[in-house]
Coordinates of C-alpha atoms in Angstrom, one line a residue:
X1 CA -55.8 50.3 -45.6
X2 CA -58.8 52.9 -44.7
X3 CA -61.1 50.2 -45.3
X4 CA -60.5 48.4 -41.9
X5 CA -61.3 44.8 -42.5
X6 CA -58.7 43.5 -39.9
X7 CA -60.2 46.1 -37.4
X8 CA -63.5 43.8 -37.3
X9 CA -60.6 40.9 -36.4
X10 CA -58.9 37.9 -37.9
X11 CA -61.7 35.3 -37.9
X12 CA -65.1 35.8 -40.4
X13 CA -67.4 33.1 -41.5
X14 CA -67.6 31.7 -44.7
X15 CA -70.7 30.5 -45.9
X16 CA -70.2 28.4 -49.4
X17 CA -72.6 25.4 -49.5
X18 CA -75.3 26.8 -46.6
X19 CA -78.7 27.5 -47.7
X20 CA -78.7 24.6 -50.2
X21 CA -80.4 22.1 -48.2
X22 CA -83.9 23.0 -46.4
X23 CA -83.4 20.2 -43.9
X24 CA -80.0 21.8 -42.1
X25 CA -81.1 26.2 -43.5
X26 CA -82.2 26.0 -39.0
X27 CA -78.7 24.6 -38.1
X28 CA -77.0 26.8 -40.3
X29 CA -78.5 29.7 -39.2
X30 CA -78.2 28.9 -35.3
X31 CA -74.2 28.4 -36.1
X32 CA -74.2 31.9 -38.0
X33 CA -75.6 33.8 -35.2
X34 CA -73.4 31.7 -32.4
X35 CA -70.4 33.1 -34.5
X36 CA -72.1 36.4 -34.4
X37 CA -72.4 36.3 -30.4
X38 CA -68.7 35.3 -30.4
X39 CA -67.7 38.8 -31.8
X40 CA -67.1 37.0 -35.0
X41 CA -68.1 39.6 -37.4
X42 CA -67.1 39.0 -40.9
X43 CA -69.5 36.9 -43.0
X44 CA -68.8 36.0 -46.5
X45 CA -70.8 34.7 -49.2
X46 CA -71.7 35.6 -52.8
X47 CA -74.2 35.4 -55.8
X48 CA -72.9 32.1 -57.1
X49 CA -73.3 30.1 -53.8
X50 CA -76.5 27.9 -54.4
X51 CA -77.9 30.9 -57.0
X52 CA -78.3 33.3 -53.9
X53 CA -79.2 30.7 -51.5
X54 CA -76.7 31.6 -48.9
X55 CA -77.3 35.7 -49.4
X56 CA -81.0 34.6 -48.7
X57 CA -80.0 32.4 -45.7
X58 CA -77.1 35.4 -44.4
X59 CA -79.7 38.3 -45.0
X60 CA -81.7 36.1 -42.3
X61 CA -79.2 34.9 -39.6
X62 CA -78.1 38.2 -39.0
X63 CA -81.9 39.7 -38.6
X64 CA -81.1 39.9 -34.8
X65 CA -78.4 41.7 -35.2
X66 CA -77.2 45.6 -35.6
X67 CA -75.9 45.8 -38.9
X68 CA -73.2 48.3 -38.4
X69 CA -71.8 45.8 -36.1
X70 CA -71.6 43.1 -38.7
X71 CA -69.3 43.2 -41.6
X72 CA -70.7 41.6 -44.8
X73 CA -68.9 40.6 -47.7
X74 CA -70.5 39.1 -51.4
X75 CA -68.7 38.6 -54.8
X76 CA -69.7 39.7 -58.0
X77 CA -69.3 36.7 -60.9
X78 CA -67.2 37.8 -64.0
X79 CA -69.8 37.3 -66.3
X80 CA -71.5 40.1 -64.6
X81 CA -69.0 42.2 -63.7
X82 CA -69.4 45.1 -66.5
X83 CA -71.0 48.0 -66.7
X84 CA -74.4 47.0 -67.8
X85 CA -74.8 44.4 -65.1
X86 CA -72.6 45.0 -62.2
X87 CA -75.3 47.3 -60.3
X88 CA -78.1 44.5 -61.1
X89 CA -76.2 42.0 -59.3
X90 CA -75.0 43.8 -56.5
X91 CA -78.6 45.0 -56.2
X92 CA -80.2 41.4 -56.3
X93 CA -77.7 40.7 -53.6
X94 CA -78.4 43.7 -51.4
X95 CA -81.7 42.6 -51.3
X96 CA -81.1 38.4 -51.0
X97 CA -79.3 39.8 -47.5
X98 CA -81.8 42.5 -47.1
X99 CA -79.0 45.5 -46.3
X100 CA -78.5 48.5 -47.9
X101 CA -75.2 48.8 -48.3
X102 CA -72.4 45.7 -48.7
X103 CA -68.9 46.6 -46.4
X104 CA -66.9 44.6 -49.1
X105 CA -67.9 43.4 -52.6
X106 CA -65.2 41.1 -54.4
X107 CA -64.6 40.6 -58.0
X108 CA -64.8 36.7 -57.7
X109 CA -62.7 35.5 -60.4
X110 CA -61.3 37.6 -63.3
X111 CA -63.3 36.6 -66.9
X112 CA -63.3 39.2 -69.9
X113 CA -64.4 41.6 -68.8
X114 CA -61.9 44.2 -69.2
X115 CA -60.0 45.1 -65.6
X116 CA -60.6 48.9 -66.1
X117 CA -64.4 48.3 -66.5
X118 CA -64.7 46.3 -63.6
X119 CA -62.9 48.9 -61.7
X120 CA -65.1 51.0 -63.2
X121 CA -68.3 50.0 -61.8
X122 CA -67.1 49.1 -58.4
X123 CA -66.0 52.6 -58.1
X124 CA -69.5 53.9 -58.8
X125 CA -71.0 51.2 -56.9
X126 CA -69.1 52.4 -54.3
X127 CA -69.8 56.3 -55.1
X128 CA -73.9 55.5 -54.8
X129 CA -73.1 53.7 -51.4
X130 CA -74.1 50.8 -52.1
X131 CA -70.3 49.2 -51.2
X132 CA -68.4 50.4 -48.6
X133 CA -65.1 49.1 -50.2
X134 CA -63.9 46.8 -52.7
X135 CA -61.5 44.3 -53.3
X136 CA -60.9 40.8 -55.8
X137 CA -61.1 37.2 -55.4
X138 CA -58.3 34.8 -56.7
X139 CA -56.0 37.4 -58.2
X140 CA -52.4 36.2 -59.0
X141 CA -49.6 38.3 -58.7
X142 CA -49.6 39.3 -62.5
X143 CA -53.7 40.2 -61.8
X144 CA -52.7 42.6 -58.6
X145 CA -50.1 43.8 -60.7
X146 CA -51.8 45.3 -63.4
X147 CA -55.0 46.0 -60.8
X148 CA -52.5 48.1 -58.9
X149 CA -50.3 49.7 -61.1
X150 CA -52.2 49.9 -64.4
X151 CA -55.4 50.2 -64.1
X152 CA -57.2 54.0 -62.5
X153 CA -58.8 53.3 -59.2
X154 CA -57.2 49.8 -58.7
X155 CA -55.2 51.0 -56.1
X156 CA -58.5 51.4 -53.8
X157 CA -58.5 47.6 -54.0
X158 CA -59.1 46.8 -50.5
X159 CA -58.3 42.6 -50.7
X160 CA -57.8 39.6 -52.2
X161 CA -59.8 36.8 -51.4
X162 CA -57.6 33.1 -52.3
X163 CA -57.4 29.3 -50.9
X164 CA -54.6 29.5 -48.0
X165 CA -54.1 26.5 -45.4
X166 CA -50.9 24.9 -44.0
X167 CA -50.8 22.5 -46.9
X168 CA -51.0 25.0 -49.5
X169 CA -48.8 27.9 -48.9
X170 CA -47.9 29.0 -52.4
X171 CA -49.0 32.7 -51.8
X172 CA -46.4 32.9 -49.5
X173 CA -43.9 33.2 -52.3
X174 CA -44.1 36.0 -54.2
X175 CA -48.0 37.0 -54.1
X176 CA -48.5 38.0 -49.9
X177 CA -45.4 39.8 -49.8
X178 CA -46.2 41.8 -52.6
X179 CA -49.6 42.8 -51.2
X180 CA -48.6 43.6 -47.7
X181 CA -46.3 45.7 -48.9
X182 CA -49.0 47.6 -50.3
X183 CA -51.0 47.2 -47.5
X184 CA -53.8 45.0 -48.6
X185 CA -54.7 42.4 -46.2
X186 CA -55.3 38.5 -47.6
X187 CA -58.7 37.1 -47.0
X188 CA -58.3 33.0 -46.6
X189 CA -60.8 30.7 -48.0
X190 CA -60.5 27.2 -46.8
X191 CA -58.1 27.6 -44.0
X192 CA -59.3 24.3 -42.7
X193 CA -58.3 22.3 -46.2
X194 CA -61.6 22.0 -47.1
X195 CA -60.2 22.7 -50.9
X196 CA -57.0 22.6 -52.6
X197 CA -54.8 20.2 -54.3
X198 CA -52.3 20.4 -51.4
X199 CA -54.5 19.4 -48.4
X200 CA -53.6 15.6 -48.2
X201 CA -52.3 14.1 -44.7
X202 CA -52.8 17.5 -42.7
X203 CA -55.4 16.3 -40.1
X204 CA -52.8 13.2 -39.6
X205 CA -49.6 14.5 -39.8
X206 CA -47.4 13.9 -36.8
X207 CA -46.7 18.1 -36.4
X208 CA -50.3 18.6 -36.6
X209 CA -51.5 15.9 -33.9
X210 CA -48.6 16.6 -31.8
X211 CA -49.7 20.5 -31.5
X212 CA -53.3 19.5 -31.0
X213 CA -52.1 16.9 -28.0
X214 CA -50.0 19.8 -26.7
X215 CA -53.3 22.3 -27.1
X216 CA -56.1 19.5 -25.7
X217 CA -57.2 20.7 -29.0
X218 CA -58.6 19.4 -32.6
X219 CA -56.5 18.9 -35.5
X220 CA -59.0 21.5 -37.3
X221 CA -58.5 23.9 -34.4
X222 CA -54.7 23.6 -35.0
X223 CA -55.5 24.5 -38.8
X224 CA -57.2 27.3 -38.3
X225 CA -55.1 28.6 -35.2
X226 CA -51.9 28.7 -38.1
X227 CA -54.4 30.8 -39.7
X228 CA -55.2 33.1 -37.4
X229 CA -51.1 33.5 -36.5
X230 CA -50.4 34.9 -40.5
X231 CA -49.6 38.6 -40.5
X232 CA -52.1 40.9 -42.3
X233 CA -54.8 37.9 -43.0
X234 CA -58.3 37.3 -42.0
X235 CA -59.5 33.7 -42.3
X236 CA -62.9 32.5 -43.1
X237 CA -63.5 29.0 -42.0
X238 CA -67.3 27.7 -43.1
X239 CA -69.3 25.3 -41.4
X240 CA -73.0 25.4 -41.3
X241 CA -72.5 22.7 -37.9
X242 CA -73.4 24.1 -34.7
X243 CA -70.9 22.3 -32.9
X244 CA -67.9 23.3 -35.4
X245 CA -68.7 26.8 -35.1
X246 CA -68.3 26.4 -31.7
X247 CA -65.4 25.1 -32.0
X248 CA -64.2 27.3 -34.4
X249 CA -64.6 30.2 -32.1
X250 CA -62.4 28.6 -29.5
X251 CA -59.6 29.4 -31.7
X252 CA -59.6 33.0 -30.7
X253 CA -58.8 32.0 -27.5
X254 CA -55.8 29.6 -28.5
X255 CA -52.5 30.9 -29.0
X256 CA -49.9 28.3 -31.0
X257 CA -46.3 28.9 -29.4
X258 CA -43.4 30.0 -31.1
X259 CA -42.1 26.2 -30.9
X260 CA -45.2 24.9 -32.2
X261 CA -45.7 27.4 -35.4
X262 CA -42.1 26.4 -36.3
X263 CA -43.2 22.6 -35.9
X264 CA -45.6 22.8 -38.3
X265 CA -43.3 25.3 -40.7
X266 CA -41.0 22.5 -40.5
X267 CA -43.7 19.7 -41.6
X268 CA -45.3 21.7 -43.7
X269 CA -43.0 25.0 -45.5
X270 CA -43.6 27.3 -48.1
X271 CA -42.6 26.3 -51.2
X272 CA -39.0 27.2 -52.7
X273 CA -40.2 28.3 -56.1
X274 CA -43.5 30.1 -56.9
X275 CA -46.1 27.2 -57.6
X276 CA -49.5 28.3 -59.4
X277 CA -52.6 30.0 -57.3
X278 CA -54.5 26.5 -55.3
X279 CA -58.1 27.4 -56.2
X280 CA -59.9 24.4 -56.0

Protein backbone atom coordinates (compact mmCIF):
# COMPACT_ATOMS: atom_id res chain seq x y z
CA UNK A 1 0.00 0.00 0.00
CA UNK A 2 1.26 3.77 -0.45
CA UNK A 3 1.43 4.10 3.11
CA UNK A 4 4.77 2.05 3.54
CA UNK A 5 4.62 0.58 6.98
CA UNK A 6 6.74 -2.52 5.96
CA UNK A 7 9.26 -0.04 4.31
CA UNK A 8 10.20 1.08 8.05
CA UNK A 9 10.76 -3.14 8.45
CA UNK A 10 9.16 -6.04 10.08
CA UNK A 11 9.91 -5.40 13.81
CA UNK A 12 8.22 -2.19 15.81
CA UNK A 13 7.84 -1.89 19.58
CA UNK A 14 4.84 -2.22 21.44
CA UNK A 15 4.44 -0.33 24.38
CA UNK A 16 1.12 -1.53 26.41
CA UNK A 17 1.73 -1.48 30.21
CA UNK A 18 5.06 1.07 30.14
CA UNK A 19 4.60 4.31 31.75
CA UNK A 20 2.46 2.87 34.54
CA UNK A 21 5.00 2.41 37.15
CA UNK A 22 7.41 5.47 38.07
CA UNK A 23 9.98 3.08 39.51
CA UNK A 24 10.83 1.21 35.91
CA UNK A 25 9.39 4.90 33.41
CA UNK A 26 14.01 5.10 33.26
CA UNK A 27 14.23 1.37 32.23
CA UNK A 28 11.55 1.64 29.85
CA UNK A 29 12.70 4.47 28.24
CA UNK A 30 16.49 3.28 27.97
CA UNK A 31 14.91 -0.04 26.17
CA UNK A 32 12.83 2.32 23.79
CA UNK A 33 15.67 4.25 22.57
CA UNK A 34 18.05 0.92 22.43
CA UNK A 35 15.26 -0.33 19.96
CA UNK A 36 15.45 2.95 18.31
CA UNK A 37 19.46 2.67 17.81
CA UNK A 38 18.72 -0.85 16.44
CA UNK A 39 16.87 0.61 13.37
CA UNK A 40 13.76 -0.58 15.08
CA UNK A 41 11.45 2.11 14.08
CA UNK A 42 7.87 1.42 14.64
CA UNK A 43 6.46 2.24 18.05
CA UNK A 44 2.98 1.61 19.03
CA UNK A 45 0.92 2.66 21.73
CA UNK A 46 -2.44 4.33 22.27
CA UNK A 47 -4.84 6.60 24.48
CA UNK A 48 -6.10 3.64 26.58
CA UNK A 49 -2.63 2.37 27.72
CA UNK A 50 -2.41 3.64 31.51
CA UNK A 51 -4.84 6.88 30.41
CA UNK A 52 -1.94 8.30 28.20
CA UNK A 53 0.84 7.10 30.31
CA UNK A 54 2.77 5.35 27.63
CA UNK A 55 1.99 8.39 24.79
CA UNK A 56 3.58 10.57 27.66
CA UNK A 57 6.53 8.07 28.31
CA UNK A 58 6.88 7.46 23.99
CA UNK A 59 6.67 11.34 23.36
CA UNK A 60 9.89 11.28 25.69
CA UNK A 61 12.00 8.30 24.65
CA UNK A 62 12.14 9.29 21.31
CA UNK A 63 13.22 13.13 22.29
CA UNK A 64 16.72 12.23 20.87
CA UNK A 65 15.60 11.25 18.01
CA UNK A 66 14.70 12.70 14.32
CA UNK A 67 11.13 12.16 14.00
CA UNK A 68 10.86 11.54 10.32
CA UNK A 69 12.98 8.66 11.12
CA UNK A 70 10.60 7.15 13.62
CA UNK A 71 7.31 5.75 12.75
CA UNK A 72 4.68 6.33 15.42
CA UNK A 73 1.53 4.63 15.73
CA UNK A 74 -1.66 5.36 18.53
CA UNK A 75 -5.33 4.08 18.57
CA UNK A 76 -8.30 5.92 18.94
CA UNK A 77 -10.97 4.20 21.58
CA UNK A 78 -14.54 3.57 20.06
CA UNK A 79 -16.20 5.54 22.40
CA UNK A 80 -14.33 8.42 20.88
CA UNK A 81 -14.16 7.62 17.58
CA UNK A 82 -17.03 9.95 16.10
CA UNK A 83 -17.11 13.03 14.72
CA UNK A 84 -17.46 15.19 17.78
CA UNK A 85 -14.50 13.63 19.55
CA UNK A 86 -12.16 11.95 17.24
CA UNK A 87 -9.96 15.20 16.63
CA UNK A 88 -9.94 15.78 20.60
CA UNK A 89 -8.31 12.58 21.06
CA UNK A 90 -5.98 12.41 18.46
CA UNK A 91 -5.08 15.92 19.58
CA UNK A 92 -4.57 14.95 23.33
CA UNK A 93 -2.40 12.31 21.89
CA UNK A 94 -0.34 14.34 19.54
CA UNK A 95 0.54 16.28 22.30
CA UNK A 96 1.10 13.19 25.21
CA UNK A 97 4.00 12.25 22.39
CA UNK A 98 4.65 15.79 21.58
CA UNK A 99 4.59 15.33 17.50
CA UNK A 100 2.72 16.92 15.14
CA UNK A 101 1.60 14.65 13.07
CA UNK A 102 0.86 10.64 13.94
CA UNK A 103 2.27 8.11 10.80
CA UNK A 104 -0.56 5.70 11.67
CA UNK A 105 -3.71 6.11 13.83
CA UNK A 106 -5.89 2.85 14.46
CA UNK A 107 -9.41 2.54 15.18
CA UNK A 108 -8.75 0.23 18.31
CA UNK A 109 -11.80 -1.76 18.57
CA UNK A 110 -15.04 -1.27 16.63
CA UNK A 111 -18.08 0.16 19.32
CA UNK A 112 -21.15 2.01 17.84
CA UNK A 113 -20.13 4.23 16.35
CA UNK A 114 -21.18 3.97 12.94
CA UNK A 115 -18.15 2.53 10.38
CA UNK A 116 -18.91 5.37 7.83
CA UNK A 117 -18.41 8.03 10.66
CA UNK A 118 -15.37 6.74 11.84
CA UNK A 119 -14.08 6.67 8.39
CA UNK A 120 -15.21 9.85 8.27
CA UNK A 121 -13.09 11.59 10.72
CA UNK A 122 -9.97 9.65 10.04
CA UNK A 123 -10.24 10.94 6.53
CA UNK A 124 -10.28 14.54 7.73
CA UNK A 125 -7.90 13.84 10.36
CA UNK A 126 -5.88 12.79 7.77
CA UNK A 127 -6.77 15.79 5.34
CA UNK A 128 -5.53 18.45 8.23
CA UNK A 129 -2.29 16.28 8.56
CA UNK A 130 -2.46 15.38 11.57
CA UNK A 131 -2.31 11.38 10.48
CA UNK A 132 -0.26 10.24 7.88
CA UNK A 133 -2.45 7.14 7.24
CA UNK A 134 -4.93 5.10 8.84
CA UNK A 135 -5.87 1.73 9.52
CA UNK A 136 -8.14 -0.56 12.49
CA UNK A 137 -7.42 -2.64 15.30
CA UNK A 138 -9.06 -6.15 15.85
CA UNK A 139 -11.20 -6.15 12.75
CA UNK A 140 -12.62 -9.63 11.74
CA UNK A 141 -13.17 -10.62 8.38
CA UNK A 142 -16.87 -9.53 8.36
CA UNK A 143 -15.39 -5.84 9.88
CA UNK A 144 -12.73 -5.57 6.77
CA UNK A 145 -15.43 -6.61 4.75
CA UNK A 146 -17.77 -4.01 5.08
CA UNK A 147 -14.69 -1.36 5.88
CA UNK A 148 -13.48 -2.32 2.34
CA UNK A 149 -16.24 -2.79 0.33
CA UNK A 150 -19.02 -0.79 1.81
CA UNK A 151 -18.08 1.81 3.41
CA UNK A 152 -16.49 5.42 1.20
CA UNK A 153 -12.90 5.84 2.06
CA UNK A 154 -12.46 2.35 3.78
CA UNK A 155 -10.44 1.29 1.14
CA UNK A 156 -7.49 3.76 2.29
CA UNK A 157 -7.40 1.50 5.28
CA UNK A 158 -3.81 1.03 5.62
CA UNK A 159 -3.83 -2.09 8.54
CA UNK A 160 -5.13 -4.14 10.93
CA UNK A 161 -3.77 -4.36 14.13
CA UNK A 162 -4.73 -8.23 15.92
CA UNK A 163 -3.16 -10.90 18.49
CA UNK A 164 -0.97 -13.28 16.18
CA UNK A 165 1.79 -15.86 17.79
CA UNK A 166 2.50 -19.54 16.91
CA UNK A 167 -0.13 -20.74 19.29
CA UNK A 168 -2.83 -18.70 17.86
CA UNK A 169 -2.95 -18.73 14.24
CA UNK A 170 -6.64 -18.34 13.52
CA UNK A 171 -6.03 -15.32 11.17
CA UNK A 172 -4.38 -17.47 8.98
CA UNK A 173 -7.70 -18.98 7.84
CA UNK A 174 -9.73 -16.81 6.17
CA UNK A 175 -8.84 -13.17 7.64
CA UNK A 176 -4.72 -12.69 6.34
CA UNK A 177 -5.51 -14.01 3.04
CA UNK A 178 -8.19 -11.87 2.47
CA UNK A 179 -6.15 -8.74 3.45
CA UNK A 180 -3.00 -9.47 1.51
CA UNK A 181 -4.87 -9.85 -1.28
CA UNK A 182 -5.82 -6.35 -0.93
CA UNK A 183 -2.61 -5.44 0.00
CA UNK A 184 -2.99 -4.40 3.59
CA UNK A 185 -0.15 -5.59 5.76
CA UNK A 186 -1.14 -7.34 9.45
CA UNK A 187 0.30 -5.63 12.34
CA UNK A 188 0.93 -8.43 15.29
CA UNK A 189 0.30 -7.71 18.81
CA UNK A 190 1.70 -10.24 21.21
CA UNK A 191 3.89 -12.21 19.00
CA UNK A 192 5.67 -13.52 22.01
CA UNK A 193 2.20 -15.03 23.61
CA UNK A 194 2.07 -12.51 26.04
CA UNK A 195 -2.00 -12.69 25.35
CA UNK A 196 -4.33 -15.08 23.94
CA UNK A 197 -6.32 -18.08 24.82
CA UNK A 198 -3.97 -20.25 22.65
CA UNK A 199 -0.48 -19.50 24.23
CA UNK A 200 -0.23 -22.50 26.58
CA UNK A 201 3.04 -24.89 26.38
CA UNK A 202 4.83 -22.68 23.59
CA UNK A 203 7.98 -21.71 25.57
CA UNK A 204 8.20 -25.66 26.34
CA UNK A 205 7.23 -27.34 23.52
CA UNK A 206 9.71 -29.79 22.12
CA UNK A 207 9.60 -27.87 18.33
CA UNK A 208 10.17 -24.68 20.06
CA UNK A 209 13.23 -25.78 22.36
CA UNK A 210 14.63 -27.84 19.73
CA UNK A 211 14.77 -24.68 17.25
CA UNK A 212 16.12 -22.45 20.00
CA UNK A 213 19.01 -25.38 20.80
CA UNK A 214 19.63 -25.39 16.98
CA UNK A 215 19.69 -21.26 17.11
CA UNK A 216 21.95 -20.95 20.60
CA UNK A 217 18.80 -18.87 20.98
CA UNK A 218 15.71 -18.21 23.53
CA UNK A 219 12.52 -19.76 23.24
CA UNK A 220 11.09 -16.04 23.01
CA UNK A 221 13.64 -15.36 20.27
CA UNK A 222 12.24 -18.46 18.37
CA UNK A 223 8.65 -16.80 18.82
CA UNK A 224 9.21 -13.78 17.61
CA UNK A 225 11.72 -15.06 14.74
CA UNK A 226 8.23 -17.11 13.35
CA UNK A 227 7.03 -13.71 13.46
CA UNK A 228 9.18 -11.97 11.65
CA UNK A 229 9.16 -15.04 8.73
CA UNK A 230 5.03 -14.24 7.98
CA UNK A 231 4.61 -12.58 4.68
CA UNK A 232 3.20 -8.96 4.62
CA UNK A 233 3.33 -8.70 8.70
CA UNK A 234 5.04 -6.38 11.09
CA UNK A 235 5.30 -7.61 14.64
CA UNK A 236 5.41 -5.58 17.67
CA UNK A 237 6.82 -7.36 20.66
CA UNK A 238 6.72 -5.03 24.09
CA UNK A 239 9.01 -5.11 26.79
CA UNK A 240 9.88 -2.21 28.87
CA UNK A 241 13.29 -4.67 30.06
CA UNK A 242 16.48 -3.53 28.85
CA UNK A 243 17.81 -6.71 28.46
CA UNK A 244 14.64 -8.17 26.45
CA UNK A 245 14.89 -5.48 24.07
CA UNK A 246 18.13 -6.44 23.49
CA UNK A 247 17.29 -9.52 22.87
CA UNK A 248 14.53 -8.79 20.86
CA UNK A 249 16.59 -6.96 18.44
CA UNK A 250 18.87 -9.98 17.92
CA UNK A 251 16.01 -11.46 15.99
CA UNK A 252 16.73 -9.34 13.00
CA UNK A 253 19.69 -10.98 12.74
CA UNK A 254 18.26 -14.69 13.05
CA UNK A 255 17.01 -16.42 10.17
CA UNK A 256 14.72 -19.77 11.06
CA UNK A 257 15.51 -22.40 8.20
CA UNK A 258 13.04 -23.84 5.95
CA UNK A 259 13.33 -27.22 8.14
CA UNK A 260 12.84 -25.46 11.28
CA UNK A 261 9.67 -23.05 10.19
CA UNK A 262 8.04 -26.44 9.09
CA UNK A 263 9.02 -27.97 12.62
CA UNK A 264 7.13 -25.62 14.32
CA UNK A 265 4.16 -25.63 11.48
CA UNK A 266 4.05 -29.10 12.34
CA UNK A 267 3.79 -28.58 16.28
CA UNK A 268 1.89 -25.88 16.06
CA UNK A 269 -0.57 -25.47 12.46
CA UNK A 270 -3.20 -23.31 11.50
CA UNK A 271 -6.39 -24.25 12.30
CA UNK A 272 -8.66 -26.38 9.80
CA UNK A 273 -11.75 -24.39 10.27
CA UNK A 274 -12.01 -20.54 10.93
CA UNK A 275 -11.90 -20.26 14.89
CA UNK A 276 -13.03 -16.66 16.37
CA UNK A 277 -10.44 -13.46 16.46
CA UNK A 278 -7.84 -14.30 19.90
CA UNK A 279 -8.01 -10.86 21.49
CA UNK A 280 -7.21 -11.28 24.82
Amino acid sequence: MADGILRHGRLGMGTWCLGDRPETRSEEIAALRYGLEQGITIIDTAELYGGGRSERLVGEAVKPFAREEIYLVSKVLPANAGRRRLEQSLDASLKALQTDYLDMYLYHWRGSTPLQETVDALEAAAAKGKIKSWGVSNFDLEDMQELLEDTDGGGRCRTNQVLYHLGSRGIEVVLKPYQDERGIPTMAYCPLAQAGGLRSGLIDSPAVRQVAQEQGVSGCQVLLCFALAQENMVSIPRTGKLAHMKELAACLQIKLSDEQLALLNRAFPVPERRVPLDVE
